[in-house]
Amino acid sequence: MANTMQLETLRRIVQEVDASPSLHEALDVMVNQVAEAMDADVCSVYLLDERNHRYVLMASHGLKLEAVGNVSLDTSEGLVGLVGQREEIVNLEHAPKHERFIYLPETGEEVFNSFLGVPIMYRRKVMGVMVIQNQESQHFSEAAESFLVTLCAQLSGVIAHAHVVGNIDVFRKPSSGPSYQTYQGVAGADGIALGRAVILYPAADLNSIPDREAEDISIELELLGKAVFAVREDIKNLDAKMQDSLMSEERALFSVFLRMLDDNALPAEISALIREGHWAQGAVRRVIEKHVNIFAQMEDGYLRERVSDLKDLGRRILAHLQTADTSHKEITEDTILIGEEISTAALVEMPIGNIAAIVTTEGAANSHMVIVARALGIPTVVGVTELPISTLDDAEIIVDAYQGRVFVHPPRRLRTRYKEIKKDEDQIAKDLKQYETKSAITPDGVAMPLFVNTGLMIDVVRGVQRGAKGVGLYRSEIPFMLRERFPGEEEQRAIYRQQLSHFANKPVVMRTLDIGADKDLPYFSIEEENSALGWRGIRFTLDHPEIFSSQIRAMLKASIGLNNLHILLPMITSVSEVEEALYLLDRDLSAVQEEEQVKITRPKVGIMIEVPSILLQIDEFSELVDFFSVGSNDLIQYLLAVDRNNPRVASVYSHFHPAILRALTKLVKECHQYDKPISLCGEMAGDPLTAILLMAMGFNTLSMSSSNILRVRKAICHVPMTDAQDLLEQVLKLNNPLMIKSLIEHYFRTHGLADMVKSNRTVTV
Ligand code: PEP
Ligand code: MG
């Protein structure tokens, strides 16, 4: 096959497979198309049934039909098993002569000599094996191998979509009722929740419209009629408006749109679906999807281009339908909020008490929304890439945010088990309450001051209630995110004053605006190709001294009479940035003192250690600042070169990584050598397993989400400093994050702290 042909064929197969309504149909399309494209006698797909350790023949072109769904092989059997075990291609000219060949009479395969088997891998796991066979003895070419490998890599996602760990229905014949499915994501904020799904979809996003039954068919038809009418009017107006600026051929699209909107065209198809019982939005999605798939498969490039026009038209109809619909926004008790991405701003506007859990297809454990969800104590799973959002409206769901698992339409047995676990959870939370009034002092008498991270008022309230010794990180960007414009100086002063006065007589570390990367302001979007390495934190504020100064001035004014303000600069990379920031601070301090006619104590100034360059210049920074605070969320991302928001690499992002632990150990020693206090305010401080290691390293304070304070305090009250130091010494000798984690877990399990080990609170299914 020529390369361009291959590409074209690959693209077509992947599109057809994507468009298939079920896994069974997708697999049929796959085997038929591949057999045709490769001119092979047989193409089969075997999927791994993990519970039974068998490869099940799920689809085949060329083998006997009766064998499909009925033939299976143990994972250690046959050539299929060999491909799975080796996780690599097996290419044989005379398969029956191979020692692993097993004769399966049900398949009628004795007549096939050549064999090419390719593993279907998804996130390092074997999902199944694709096999090509021919009667003629031949060694398959390298081109054939790479065609199949490429195809399997692309198709593995589709298979995973239905077959994700534990999706037992894959191995049953398709049934009509809702089926139990399990999805794997990344654990965000701990906890267990049972409830019903409410889908939060961005306005006019066709893909995320759920299937739903129409409550009243005539109302849905009427809504559609009005929406189509409105879109027609919009298009006519657009056409008229563009008359002077677009040529008539360019405006031809508008008449295409109007023809598509003719009563006998798309609206007729959509109405037919509504009459079958679909709600209008779902019917629009289905009809547009159907046409998009047909267009996408066309060989003609011009027609393929029309796909985006069709989608555009669909979105326009949808937008009008959605303005008329408000029902999907109801967040009642025990809501499991589901969406592709949920912004921090959208989250905090909701009735928080009713949200039992959050599940998103995008994002990773330390994205901003997750940090806020954690503060609010809402179990959260993110990066559930395979979750079929549009089919989940009102579905019964269990979220196990310890394991990052989501169970859709769970069976009774699982529901009962999780209800029990939830009860235990509530009990643990009750037991932890006694630690609200205790001090974080180890059994051998070492005090470890615990601070709280804040942003919302609820953090302040919970922080005070849980006995925080101060605020170790006030994320000042959070109030900025909740507004529709940059807040003015007076507005900011009032917000900061609240934070400072709730912790009067205790230090409050206020970080200057840290936007960019995943912290977007709704009114100031920074779109960058590589935003984590881009215009963020201090880089942004030094380019906008007016924004920086209004914030500093507001902080200084808010601190009058309280004198507990500390200022923290985020994303510092170089000494010159600190010098510039200090220059602005001193200038603002003099100006505010003069304006207010009061003496204001100059706040202590610190920098966040997030960028690895700082680790090599502690001596120079020590001359400029009063304290350091490690932002481990970002430091890990930059030291390990792993995006903290990318679920695909979530397993690489670990605060147990030996490089992180070793870097921090050295860092603390060096800071103490220069007599500078050092704190850690990333999520690592809130995990009891790492908190005790940080304590052993000598961190002066730890700052964490209010939801973690009691757990960490309990750990500190139970782990003598001498034990923590021993553990640290041991883990510093290990080179594997998982081994490090299990070593500490073992200690916890054997020292009365088993309830702090997350894996103790989960169900294995
Ligand atoms: C960090 O990077 O560890 C940190 C505390 O800052 P943020 O999570 O807000 O980026
Ligand atoms: Mg950070």
CSV table of C-alpha atoms and ligand atoms in Angstrom, one decimal, residues 475 511 514 519 536 570-571 608 610 631-635 644, ligand 2:
chain,number,residue,atom,x,y,z
A,475,ARG,CA,-4.4,32.4,46.5
A,511,ARG,CA,0.4,35.6,47.3
A,514,ASP,CA,-0.9,34.0,40.0
A,519,LYS,CA,-5.7,29.7,36.2
A,536,ARG,CA,2.1,33.4,34.3
A,570,PRO,CA,4.7,33.3,42.6
A,571,MET,CA,6.6,31.7,39.7
A,608,MET,CA,7.6,30.6,46.0
A,610,GLU,CA,8.3,26.5,42.0
A,631,GLY,CA,4.9,25.4,45.7
A,632,SER,CA,5.4,21.6,45.2
A,633,ASN,CA,2.5,21.4,42.7
A,634,ASP,CA,4.5,23.4,40.2
A,635,LEU,CA,7.9,22.4,41.4
A,644,ARG,CA,0.2,18.7,36.2
B,2,MG,MG,2.0,27.1,41.8
